[in-house]
Amino acid sequence: MSVDVVVVGGGPVGLASAIEARLAGLTVTLIEPRESSIDKACGEGLMPGALPLLERLGIDPPGMPLRGVSYLAPGRRAEYRFARGTGRGVRRVALHDALSARADQLGVERVVGRVDGFTQDSTGVTVNGIRAGWMFAADGLHSTVRVAAGLDRPRGGARRYGLRQHFFVAPWSELIEVHWAAHAEVYVTPVAEDTVGVAILGPQRTDFAETVRGIPELSSKLEGAAPASSLRGAGPFRQRSRRPSAGRLLLVGDASGYVDAITGEGLRLGLDQARLAVQHVTDGLDYDRAWARSTRDFRRLTSGLVWAATGPLRSAIVPAAAALPRVYGAVVERLAR
Ligand SMILES: Cc1cc2nc3c(=O)[nH]c(=O)nc-3n(C[C@H](O)[C@H](O)[C@H](O)COP(=O)(O)OP(=O)(O)OC[C@H]3O[C@@H](n4cnc5c(N)ncnc54)[C@H](O)[C@@H]3O)c2cc1C
């Protein structure tokens, strides 16, 4: 069996890569171990810049409009509304189902399996018995392919993790709310008329219920709300690659490196990388350069915010955002596009 592209990993970025490749007329096989809808821990906020990227794939997933981001700490609030367009809060399963249906419609071939290694030569790659001209590895934060290719780079900095759970309660805001607790950030994202997602980012062993209880403004809104999903976690966030490509292998999405979920951008960047990877195959685009350009703001601004959030400046972040609304707005805008 020989195809133009083999995609490893059927999360949102793997599916988007497969769809992009099919739209460009390439034959595609996608390898993913899980057979049902994947409900990965995520804040589920699609920034405004992510929606046109989904639209070009022919996807319009159901969700709730997101009109901006507010930062909250006791007695302080900074609020920014997106200057152009809206984002969308979308349940991961809804996003997965929409991408999956589109991939099937376009004839993406599926193989159920896990990839543990691969070989490549000057004309292509061989993985799990499949021969392909190119391989896109979208196997997530702890990418096996990144490690197998020798592209993994030791990570430094704070080790941060994420937790998330959903609750049946009518959303009370069209902004993503970020509550800055003493040790963790708590994101509230509306995802359906009767459901909000709560994602907590912080150090290992952060206790979900205790953290929410410590924020009276939030716990009063969630009081009595039934859980709409089970608690899930992910991390550590920070993962690095030496380069995002090696020969006929391109790393896309979290597999190519990730900083932190603090700026809610993984999906927008991953969708953009899917587009760039296909352009590399069809038009010879320099993927490493394009990847660096696409992720530059994320790497710089997100690393800066994580640095501030994990050091002595933490308690100054919300007051500074409230005192300098233009700066706060400019940073949100830059990351949202
Ligand atoms: C708590 C939290 C909150 C977040 N909030 C947001 C947010 O609000 N907005 C946003 O845009 N992003 C957010 N993110 C980031 C976002 O979830 C990721 O960037 C996104 O899931 C990346 O998609 P992906 O397809 O690259 O990887 P994944 O979604 O991790 O998918 C990887 C896929 O690869 C498969 N796989 C793994 N290993 C193998 C293997 N060896 N062989 C074959 N397949 C394999 C897995 O089964 C999985 O399906 C958040 C992340 C976390 C943890």
PDB file of C-alpha atoms in Angstrom, residues 49-330:
ATOM      1  CA  GLY A  49      -8.218  33.122  14.078  1.00  0.00           C
ATOM      2  CA  ALA A  50      -9.118  29.418  14.307  1.00  0.00           C
ATOM      3  CA  LEU A  51     -12.537  29.760  12.711  1.00  0.00           C
ATOM      4  CA  PRO A  52     -11.421  30.751   9.182  1.00  0.00           C
ATOM      5  CA  LEU A  53      -8.948  27.862   9.325  1.00  0.00           C
ATOM      6  CA  LEU A  54     -11.817  25.470  10.078  1.00  0.00           C
ATOM      7  CA  GLU A  55     -13.970  27.118   7.429  1.00  0.00           C
ATOM      8  CA  ARG A  56     -11.369  26.419   4.738  1.00  0.00           C
ATOM      9  CA  LEU A  57     -11.639  22.748   5.729  1.00  0.00           C
ATOM     10  CA  GLY A  58     -15.420  22.926   5.293  1.00  0.00           C
ATOM     11  CA  ILE A  59     -16.155  22.705   9.018  1.00  0.00           C
ATOM     12  CA  ASP A  60     -18.490  24.780  11.170  1.00  0.00           C
ATOM     13  CA  PRO A  61     -18.698  23.015  14.553  1.00  0.00           C
ATOM     14  CA  PRO A  62     -21.517  23.829  16.976  1.00  0.00           C
ATOM     15  CA  GLY A  63     -20.641  25.922  20.016  1.00  0.00           C
ATOM     16  CA  MET A  64     -21.048  29.227  21.815  1.00  0.00           C
ATOM     17  CA  PRO A  65     -19.697  32.605  20.670  1.00  0.00           C
ATOM     18  CA  LEU A  66     -16.653  33.932  22.505  1.00  0.00           C
ATOM     19  CA  ARG A  67     -16.321  37.703  22.326  1.00  0.00           C
ATOM     20  CA  GLY A  68     -13.200  38.275  24.377  1.00  0.00           C
ATOM     21  CA  VAL A  69     -11.176  37.391  27.455  1.00  0.00           C
ATOM     22  CA  SER A  70     -11.514  38.668  31.004  1.00  0.00           C
ATOM     23  CA  TYR A  71      -8.912  38.284  33.746  1.00  0.00           C
ATOM     24  CA  LEU A  72     -10.249  38.234  37.300  1.00  0.00           C
ATOM     25  CA  ALA A  73      -8.642  38.331  40.736  1.00  0.00           C
ATOM     26  CA  PRO A  74     -10.214  39.354  44.053  1.00  0.00           C
ATOM     27  CA  GLY A  75     -11.391  42.949  43.611  1.00  0.00           C
ATOM     28  CA  ARG A  76      -9.811  43.295  40.140  1.00  0.00           C
ATOM     29  CA  ARG A  77     -11.063  42.702  36.633  1.00  0.00           C
ATOM     30  CA  ALA A  78      -9.571  43.331  33.177  1.00  0.00           C
ATOM     31  CA  GLU A  79     -11.805  42.790  30.198  1.00  0.00           C
ATOM     32  CA  TYR A  80     -11.000  42.761  26.496  1.00  0.00           C
ATOM     33  CA  ARG A  81     -13.446  42.246  23.641  1.00  0.00           C
ATOM     34  CA  PHE A  82     -11.987  41.022  20.336  1.00  0.00           C
ATOM     35  CA  ALA A  83     -11.718  43.917  17.876  1.00  0.00           C
ATOM     36  CA  ARG A  84     -12.754  41.769  14.904  1.00  0.00           C
ATOM     37  CA  GLY A  85     -14.708  38.556  14.737  1.00  0.00           C
ATOM     38  CA  THR A  86     -15.627  36.165  17.499  1.00  0.00           C
ATOM     39  CA  GLY A  87     -14.155  32.953  18.750  1.00  0.00           C
ATOM     40  CA  ARG A  88     -16.186  29.889  19.695  1.00  0.00           C
ATOM     41  CA  GLY A  89     -16.378  27.568  22.680  1.00  0.00           C
ATOM     42  CA  VAL A  90     -16.664  24.072  21.181  1.00  0.00           C
ATOM     43  CA  ARG A  91     -16.832  20.749  23.033  1.00  0.00           C
ATOM     44  CA  ARG A  92     -13.903  18.586  21.979  1.00  0.00           C
ATOM     45  CA  VAL A  93     -16.197  15.744  20.999  1.00  0.00           C
ATOM     46  CA  ALA A  94     -18.189  18.120  18.769  1.00  0.00           C
ATOM     47  CA  LEU A  95     -14.977  19.334  17.117  1.00  0.00           C
ATOM     48  CA  HIS A  96     -13.727  15.776  16.741  1.00  0.00           C
ATOM     49  CA  ASP A  97     -16.995  14.550  15.235  1.00  0.00           C
ATOM     50  CA  ALA A  98     -17.115  17.439  12.728  1.00  0.00           C
ATOM     51  CA  LEU A  99     -13.500  16.895  11.629  1.00  0.00           C
ATOM     52  CA  SER A 100     -13.922  13.149  11.549  1.00  0.00           C
ATOM     53  CA  ALA A 101     -17.056  13.280   9.393  1.00  0.00           C
ATOM     54  CA  ARG A 102     -15.342  15.656   6.950  1.00  0.00           C
ATOM     55  CA  ALA A 103     -12.271  13.400   6.744  1.00  0.00           C
ATOM     56  CA  ASP A 104     -14.505  10.407   5.948  1.00  0.00           C
ATOM     57  CA  GLN A 105     -16.443  12.425   3.383  1.00  0.00           C
ATOM     58  CA  LEU A 106     -13.187  13.301   1.606  1.00  0.00           C
ATOM     59  CA  GLY A 107     -11.990   9.708   1.563  1.00  0.00           C
ATOM     60  CA  VAL A 108      -9.259   9.735   4.206  1.00  0.00           C
ATOM     61  CA  GLU A 109      -8.321   6.116   4.779  1.00  0.00           C
ATOM     62  CA  ARG A 110      -8.224   5.077   8.458  1.00  0.00           C
ATOM     63  CA  VAL A 111      -6.009   2.539  10.159  1.00  0.00           C
ATOM     64  CA  VAL A 112      -6.533   1.744  13.839  1.00  0.00           C
ATOM     65  CA  GLY A 113      -3.163   1.438  15.532  1.00  0.00           C
ATOM     66  CA  ARG A 114      -0.333   2.980  17.478  1.00  0.00           C
ATOM     67  CA  VAL A 115       2.922   4.043  15.923  1.00  0.00           C
ATOM     68  CA  ASP A 116       6.076   3.135  17.819  1.00  0.00           C
ATOM     69  CA  GLY A 117       8.673   3.813  15.142  1.00  0.00           C
ATOM     70  CA  PHE A 118       9.220   4.377  11.435  1.00  0.00           C
ATOM     71  CA  THR A 119      11.916   4.368   8.790  1.00  0.00           C
ATOM     72  CA  GLN A 120      12.559   6.877   6.046  1.00  0.00           C
ATOM     73  CA  ASP A 121      14.736   7.227   2.954  1.00  0.00           C
ATOM     74  CA  SER A 122      15.080   9.829   0.244  1.00  0.00           C
ATOM     75  CA  THR A 123      11.760   8.921  -1.404  1.00  0.00           C
ATOM     76  CA  GLY A 124       9.434   8.344   1.528  1.00  0.00           C
ATOM     77  CA  VAL A 125       8.618   6.788   4.894  1.00  0.00           C
ATOM     78  CA  THR A 126       7.484   3.362   6.033  1.00  0.00           C
ATOM     79  CA  VAL A 127       5.312   3.175   9.130  1.00  0.00           C
ATOM     80  CA  ASN A 128       3.176   0.288  10.420  1.00  0.00           C
ATOM     81  CA  GLY A 129       3.586  -1.430   7.026  1.00  0.00           C
ATOM     82  CA  ILE A 130       2.375   1.633   5.106  1.00  0.00           C
ATOM     83  CA  ARG A 131       4.586   3.300   2.522  1.00  0.00           C
ATOM     84  CA  ALA A 132       4.033   7.038   2.046  1.00  0.00           C
ATOM     85  CA  GLY A 133       5.785   9.928   0.371  1.00  0.00           C
ATOM     86  CA  TRP A 134       5.458  12.039   3.520  1.00  0.00           C
ATOM     87  CA  MET A 135       4.596  11.569   7.172  1.00  0.00           C
ATOM     88  CA  PHE A 136       2.830  14.180   9.308  1.00  0.00           C
ATOM     89  CA  ALA A 137       3.181  13.355  13.017  1.00  0.00           C
ATOM     90  CA  ALA A 138       0.268  14.790  15.003  1.00  0.00           C
ATOM     91  CA  ASP A 139       0.580  12.437  17.960  1.00  0.00           C
ATOM     92  CA  GLY A 140       0.265  15.091  20.629  1.00  0.00           C
ATOM     93  CA  LEU A 141       2.273  16.531  23.513  1.00  0.00           C
ATOM     94  CA  HIS A 142       4.187  13.335  24.281  1.00  0.00           C
ATOM     95  CA  SER A 143       4.832  12.508  20.622  1.00  0.00           C
ATOM     96  CA  THR A 144       6.379   9.071  20.152  1.00  0.00           C
ATOM     97  CA  VAL A 145       7.391  10.029  16.615  1.00  0.00           C
ATOM     98  CA  ARG A 146       9.209  13.182  17.809  1.00  0.00           C
ATOM     99  CA  VAL A 147      11.262  11.023  20.170  1.00  0.00           C
ATOM    100  CA  ALA A 148      11.814   8.210  17.622  1.00  0.00           C
ATOM    101  CA  ALA A 149      13.075  10.764  15.066  1.00  0.00           C
ATOM    102  CA  GLY A 150      15.578  12.210  17.542  1.00  0.00           C
ATOM    103  CA  LEU A 151      13.761  15.556  17.392  1.00  0.00           C
ATOM    104  CA  ASP A 152      12.817  15.729  21.077  1.00  0.00           C
ATOM    105  CA  ARG A 153      14.573  18.500  22.969  1.00  0.00           C
ATOM    106  CA  PRO A 154      14.957  18.522  26.757  1.00  0.00           C
ATOM    107  CA  ARG A 155      12.440  20.874  28.302  1.00  0.00           C
ATOM    108  CA  GLY A 156      13.174  23.493  30.904  1.00  0.00           C
ATOM    109  CA  GLY A 157      11.056  25.854  32.939  1.00  0.00           C
ATOM    110  CA  ALA A 158       8.068  25.238  35.164  1.00  0.00           C
ATOM    111  CA  ARG A 159       6.219  21.916  34.824  1.00  0.00           C
ATOM    112  CA  ARG A 160       2.562  22.839  34.506  1.00  0.00           C
ATOM    113  CA  TYR A 161      -0.460  20.636  34.036  1.00  0.00           C
ATOM    114  CA  GLY A 162      -4.105  21.018  33.035  1.00  0.00           C
ATOM    115  CA  LEU A 163      -7.381  19.663  34.413  1.00  0.00           C
ATOM    116  CA  ARG A 164     -10.851  20.099  33.031  1.00  0.00           C
ATOM    117  CA  GLN A 165     -14.469  19.252  33.771  1.00  0.00           C
ATOM    118  CA  HIS A 166     -17.849  20.421  32.424  1.00  0.00           C
ATOM    119  CA  PHE A 167     -20.924  21.502  34.367  1.00  0.00           C
ATOM    120  CA  PHE A 168     -24.570  21.798  33.417  1.00  0.00           C
ATOM    121  CA  VAL A 169     -25.242  25.480  33.962  1.00  0.00           C
ATOM    122  CA  ALA A 170     -26.290  28.228  31.547  1.00  0.00           C
ATOM    123  CA  PRO A 171     -23.229  30.295  30.566  1.00  0.00           C
ATOM    124  CA  TRP A 172     -23.234  33.699  32.275  1.00  0.00           C
ATOM    125  CA  SER A 173     -20.708  35.416  30.001  1.00  0.00           C
ATOM    126  CA  GLU A 174     -19.678  35.548  26.366  1.00  0.00           C
ATOM    127  CA  LEU A 175     -16.095  36.154  27.429  1.00  0.00           C
ATOM    128  CA  ILE A 176     -13.613  33.455  28.420  1.00  0.00           C
ATOM    129  CA  GLU A 177     -13.199  34.068  32.134  1.00  0.00           C
ATOM    130  CA  VAL A 178      -9.772  33.509  33.601  1.00  0.00           C
ATOM    131  CA  HIS A 179      -9.801  33.501  37.400  1.00  0.00           C
ATOM    132  CA  TRP A 180      -6.310  33.954  38.763  1.00  0.00           C
ATOM    133  CA  ALA A 181      -6.143  31.892  41.967  1.00  0.00           C
ATOM    134  CA  ALA A 182      -3.028  31.985  44.115  1.00  0.00           C
ATOM    135  CA  HIS A 183      -1.443  28.940  42.464  1.00  0.00           C
ATOM    136  CA  ALA A 184      -3.487  28.219  39.320  1.00  0.00           C
ATOM    137  CA  GLU A 185      -5.540  29.812  36.557  1.00  0.00           C
ATOM    138  CA  VAL A 186      -9.153  28.736  36.198  1.00  0.00           C
ATOM    139  CA  TYR A 187     -10.682  29.128  32.713  1.00  0.00           C
ATOM    140  CA  VAL A 188     -14.429  29.144  32.230  1.00  0.00           C
ATOM    141  CA  THR A 189     -15.583  28.667  28.641  1.00  0.00           C
ATOM    142  CA  PRO A 190     -19.214  28.469  27.503  1.00  0.00           C
ATOM    143  CA  VAL A 191     -19.571  25.459  25.183  1.00  0.00           C
ATOM    144  CA  ALA A 192     -23.358  24.921  24.920  1.00  0.00           C
ATOM    145  CA  GLU A 193     -26.597  26.670  25.950  1.00  0.00           C
ATOM    146  CA  ASP A 194     -26.580  24.615  29.158  1.00  0.00           C
ATOM    147  CA  THR A 195     -22.888  23.797  29.665  1.00  0.00           C
ATOM    148  CA  VAL A 196     -19.660  25.503  30.675  1.00  0.00           C
ATOM    149  CA  GLY A 197     -16.201  23.974  30.664  1.00  0.00           C
ATOM    150  CA  VAL A 198     -13.854  24.693  33.559  1.00  0.00           C
ATOM    151  CA  ALA A 199     -10.138  24.170  32.903  1.00  0.00           C
ATOM    152  CA  ILE A 200      -7.472  24.635  35.549  1.00  0.00           C
ATOM    153  CA  LEU A 201      -3.820  25.206  34.707  1.00  0.00           C
ATOM    154  CA  GLY A 202      -1.220  24.936  37.433  1.00  0.00           C
ATOM    155  CA  PRO A 203       1.367  22.771  39.162  1.00  0.00           C
ATOM    156  CA  GLN A 204       1.098  19.004  39.482  1.00  0.00           C
ATOM    157  CA  ARG A 205      -1.409  17.723  42.040  1.00  0.00           C
ATOM    158  CA  THR A 206      -3.554  20.870  41.835  1.00  0.00           C
ATOM    159  CA  ASP A 207      -6.889  19.889  43.373  1.00  0.00           C
ATOM    160  CA  PHE A 208      -9.766  20.776  41.051  1.00  0.00           C
ATOM    161  CA  ALA A 209     -12.606  21.039  43.588  1.00  0.00           C
ATOM    162  CA  GLU A 210     -10.492  22.807  46.204  1.00  0.00           C
ATOM    163  CA  THR A 211      -9.252  25.365  43.649  1.00  0.00           C
ATOM    164  CA  VAL A 212     -12.806  26.149  42.495  1.00  0.00           C
ATOM    165  CA  ARG A 213     -13.992  26.379  46.115  1.00  0.00           C
ATOM    166  CA  GLY A 214     -11.278  28.974  46.732  1.00  0.00           C
ATOM    167  CA  ILE A 215     -12.859  31.357  44.175  1.00  0.00           C
ATOM    168  CA  PRO A 216     -16.193  32.460  45.701  1.00  0.00           C
ATOM    169  CA  GLU A 217     -17.270  34.342  42.568  1.00  0.00           C
ATOM    170  CA  LEU A 218     -17.013  31.130  40.559  1.00  0.00           C
ATOM    171  CA  SER A 219     -18.047  28.530  43.122  1.00  0.00           C
ATOM    172  CA  SER A 220     -21.306  30.398  43.766  1.00  0.00           C
ATOM    173  CA  LYS A 221     -22.148  30.123  40.045  1.00  0.00           C
ATOM    174  CA  LEU A 222     -21.318  26.417  39.912  1.00  0.00           C
ATOM    175  CA  GLU A 223     -23.063  25.578  43.184  1.00  0.00           C
ATOM    176  CA  GLY A 224     -25.526  22.725  42.644  1.00  0.00           C
ATOM    177  CA  ALA A 225     -24.560  22.350  38.944  1.00  0.00           C
ATOM    178  CA  ALA A 226     -24.273  18.687  37.957  1.00  0.00           C
ATOM    179  CA  PRO A 227     -21.000  17.605  36.325  1.00  0.00           C
ATOM    180  CA  ALA A 228     -21.444  17.172  32.581  1.00  0.00           C
ATOM    181  CA  SER A 229     -18.200  15.209  32.106  1.00  0.00           C
ATOM    182  CA  SER A 230     -15.644  13.370  34.178  1.00  0.00           C
ATOM    183  CA  LEU A 231     -12.479  15.102  35.342  1.00  0.00           C
ATOM    184  CA  ARG A 232      -9.556  14.796  32.898  1.00  0.00           C
ATOM    185  CA  GLY A 233      -5.982  15.960  32.981  1.00  0.00           C
ATOM    186  CA  ALA A 234      -3.004  16.528  30.670  1.00  0.00           C
ATOM    187  CA  GLY A 235       0.605  17.644  30.856  1.00  0.00           C
ATOM    188  CA  PRO A 236       3.240  18.585  31.532  1.00  0.00           C
ATOM    189  CA  PHE A 237       2.601  21.236  28.912  1.00  0.00           C
ATOM    190  CA  ARG A 238       6.044  22.343  27.932  1.00  0.00           C
ATOM    191  CA  GLN A 239       7.469  20.131  25.162  1.00  0.00           C
ATOM    192  CA  ARG A 240      10.104  21.103  22.668  1.00  0.00           C
ATOM    193  CA  SER A 241      11.397  19.877  19.338  1.00  0.00           C
ATOM    194  CA  ARG A 242      14.870  20.470  17.930  1.00  0.00           C
ATOM    195  CA  ARG A 243      13.259  21.168  14.568  1.00  0.00           C
ATOM    196  CA  PRO A 244       9.707  20.684  13.311  1.00  0.00           C
ATOM    197  CA  SER A 245      10.824  18.496  10.378  1.00  0.00           C
ATOM    198  CA  ALA A 246      13.391  15.885   9.421  1.00  0.00           C
ATOM    199  CA  GLY A 247      13.537  14.733   5.825  1.00  0.00           C
ATOM    200  CA  ARG A 248      10.076  13.475   4.902  1.00  0.00           C
ATOM    201  CA  LEU A 249       8.697  13.792   8.429  1.00  0.00           C
ATOM    202  CA  LEU A 250       6.856  16.935   9.524  1.00  0.00           C
ATOM    203  CA  LEU A 251       5.727  17.445  13.133  1.00  0.00           C
ATOM    204  CA  VAL A 252       2.376  19.236  13.443  1.00  0.00           C
ATOM    205  CA  GLY A 253       0.286  20.432  16.381  1.00  0.00           C
ATOM    206  CA  ASP A 254       1.389  19.739  19.943  1.00  0.00           C
ATOM    207  CA  ALA A 255       3.839  17.110  18.644  1.00  0.00           C
ATOM    208  CA  SER A 256       5.945  19.911  17.137  1.00  0.00           C
ATOM    209  CA  GLY A 257       6.363  21.575  20.545  1.00  0.00           C
ATOM    210  CA  TYR A 258       4.094  23.314  23.000  1.00  0.00           C
ATOM    211  CA  VAL A 259       4.518  26.053  25.557  1.00  0.00           C
ATOM    212  CA  ASP A 260       1.398  26.232  27.732  1.00  0.00           C
ATOM    213  CA  ALA A 261      -2.387  26.442  27.513  1.00  0.00           C
ATOM    214  CA  ILE A 262      -2.355  29.786  29.357  1.00  0.00           C
ATOM    215  CA  THR A 263      -3.097  31.701  26.136  1.00  0.00           C
ATOM    216  CA  GLY A 264      -5.560  29.142  24.701  1.00  0.00           C
ATOM    217  CA  GLU A 265      -3.995  28.800  21.311  1.00  0.00           C
ATOM    218  CA  GLY A 266      -3.011  25.225  20.616  1.00  0.00           C
ATOM    219  CA  LEU A 267      -5.858  24.585  18.205  1.00  0.00           C
ATOM    220  CA  ARG A 268      -5.402  27.716  16.105  1.00  0.00           C
ATOM    221  CA  LEU A 269      -1.681  27.036  15.744  1.00  0.00           C
ATOM    222  CA  GLY A 270      -2.176  23.353  15.012  1.00  0.00           C
ATOM    223  CA  LEU A 271      -4.731  24.095  12.293  1.00  0.00           C
ATOM    224  CA  ASP A 272      -2.299  26.586  10.759  1.00  0.00           C
ATOM    225  CA  GLN A 273       0.511  24.032  10.831  1.00  0.00           C
ATOM    226  CA  ALA A 274      -1.720  21.499   9.058  1.00  0.00           C
ATOM    227  CA  ARG A 275      -2.107  24.022   6.237  1.00  0.00           C
ATOM    228  CA  LEU A 276       1.633  24.754   6.117  1.00  0.00           C
ATOM    229  CA  ALA A 277       2.606  21.059   6.118  1.00  0.00           C
ATOM    230  CA  VAL A 278       0.464  20.408   3.049  1.00  0.00           C
ATOM    231  CA  GLN A 279       1.925  23.471   1.323  1.00  0.00           C
ATOM    232  CA  HIS A 280       5.358  22.017   1.950  1.00  0.00           C
ATOM    233  CA  VAL A 281       4.340  18.855   0.086  1.00  0.00           C
ATOM    234  CA  THR A 282       2.491  20.534  -2.771  1.00  0.00           C
ATOM    235  CA  ASP A 283       4.507  23.754  -3.265  1.00  0.00           C
ATOM    236  CA  GLY A 284       7.837  23.151  -1.547  1.00  0.00           C
ATOM    237  CA  LEU A 285       7.144  25.722   1.199  1.00  0.00           C
ATOM    238  CA  ASP A 286      10.005  25.873   3.728  1.00  0.00           C
ATOM    239  CA  TYR A 287       8.122  24.242   6.624  1.00  0.00           C
ATOM    240  CA  ASP A 288      10.678  24.978   9.332  1.00  0.00           C
ATOM    241  CA  ARG A 289      10.644  28.680   8.530  1.00  0.00           C
ATOM    242  CA  ALA A 290       6.889  28.872   8.121  1.00  0.00           C
ATOM    243  CA  TRP A 291       6.420  26.967  11.414  1.00  0.00           C
ATOM    244  CA  ALA A 292       8.770  29.393  13.194  1.00  0.00           C
ATOM    245  CA  ARG A 293       6.856  32.373  11.809  1.00  0.00           C
ATOM    246  CA  SER A 294       3.475  30.881  12.671  1.00  0.00           C
ATOM    247  CA  THR A 295       4.429  30.071  16.270  1.00  0.00           C
ATOM    248  CA  ARG A 296       6.653  33.077  17.041  1.00  0.00           C
ATOM    249  CA  ASP A 297       4.125  35.097  19.079  1.00  0.00           C
ATOM    250  CA  PHE A 298       2.933  31.979  20.876  1.00  0.00           C
ATOM    251  CA  ARG A 299       6.455  30.994  21.851  1.00  0.00           C
ATOM    252  CA  ARG A 300       7.451  34.483  22.984  1.00  0.00           C
ATOM    253  CA  LEU A 301       4.293  35.912  24.574  1.00  0.00           C
ATOM    254  CA  THR A 302       3.120  32.636  26.105  1.00  0.00           C
ATOM    255  CA  SER A 303       6.569  31.874  27.534  1.00  0.00           C
ATOM    256  CA  GLY A 304       6.658  35.407  28.970  1.00  0.00           C
ATOM    257  CA  LEU A 305       3.254  35.039  30.571  1.00  0.00           C
ATOM    258  CA  VAL A 306       4.139  31.619  32.037  1.00  0.00           C
ATOM    259  CA  TRP A 307       7.358  33.081  33.397  1.00  0.00           C
ATOM    260  CA  ALA A 308       5.396  35.890  35.079  1.00  0.00           C
ATOM    261  CA  ALA A 309       2.670  33.491  36.265  1.00  0.00           C
ATOM    262  CA  THR A 310       5.132  31.157  37.959  1.00  0.00           C
ATOM    263  CA  GLY A 311       7.268  33.785  39.699  1.00  0.00           C
ATOM    264  CA  PRO A 312       6.971  36.724  42.081  1.00  0.00           C
ATOM    265  CA  LEU A 313       5.134  38.835  39.470  1.00  0.00           C
ATOM    266  CA  ARG A 314       2.099  36.529  39.518  1.00  0.00           C
ATOM    267  CA  SER A 315      -0.044  38.662  41.808  1.00  0.00           C
ATOM    268  CA  ALA A 316       0.683  41.749  39.651  1.00  0.00           C
ATOM    269  CA  ILE A 317      -0.694  40.249  36.403  1.00  0.00           C
ATOM    270  CA  VAL A 318      -4.411  41.068  36.788  1.00  0.00           C
ATOM    271  CA  PRO A 319      -3.793  44.528  38.322  1.00  0.00           C
ATOM    272  CA  ALA A 320      -1.366  45.295  35.457  1.00  0.00           C
ATOM    273  CA  ALA A 321      -3.882  44.089  32.834  1.00  0.00           C
ATOM    274  CA  ALA A 322      -6.581  46.270  34.464  1.00  0.00           C
ATOM    275  CA  ALA A 323      -4.273  49.291  34.686  1.00  0.00           C
ATOM    276  CA  LEU A 324      -2.930  48.942  31.140  1.00  0.00           C
ATOM    277  CA  PRO A 325      -5.988  47.949  29.089  1.00  0.00           C
ATOM    278  CA  ARG A 326      -4.335  48.830  25.771  1.00  0.00           C
ATOM    279  CA  VAL A 327      -1.355  46.604  26.428  1.00  0.00           C
ATOM    280  CA  TYR A 328      -3.607  43.799  27.679  1.00  0.00           C
ATOM    281  CA  GLY A 329      -5.838  44.179  24.601  1.00  0.00           C
ATOM    282  CA  ALA A 330      -2.876  44.246  22.211  1.00  0.00           C
TER     283      ALA A 330
END
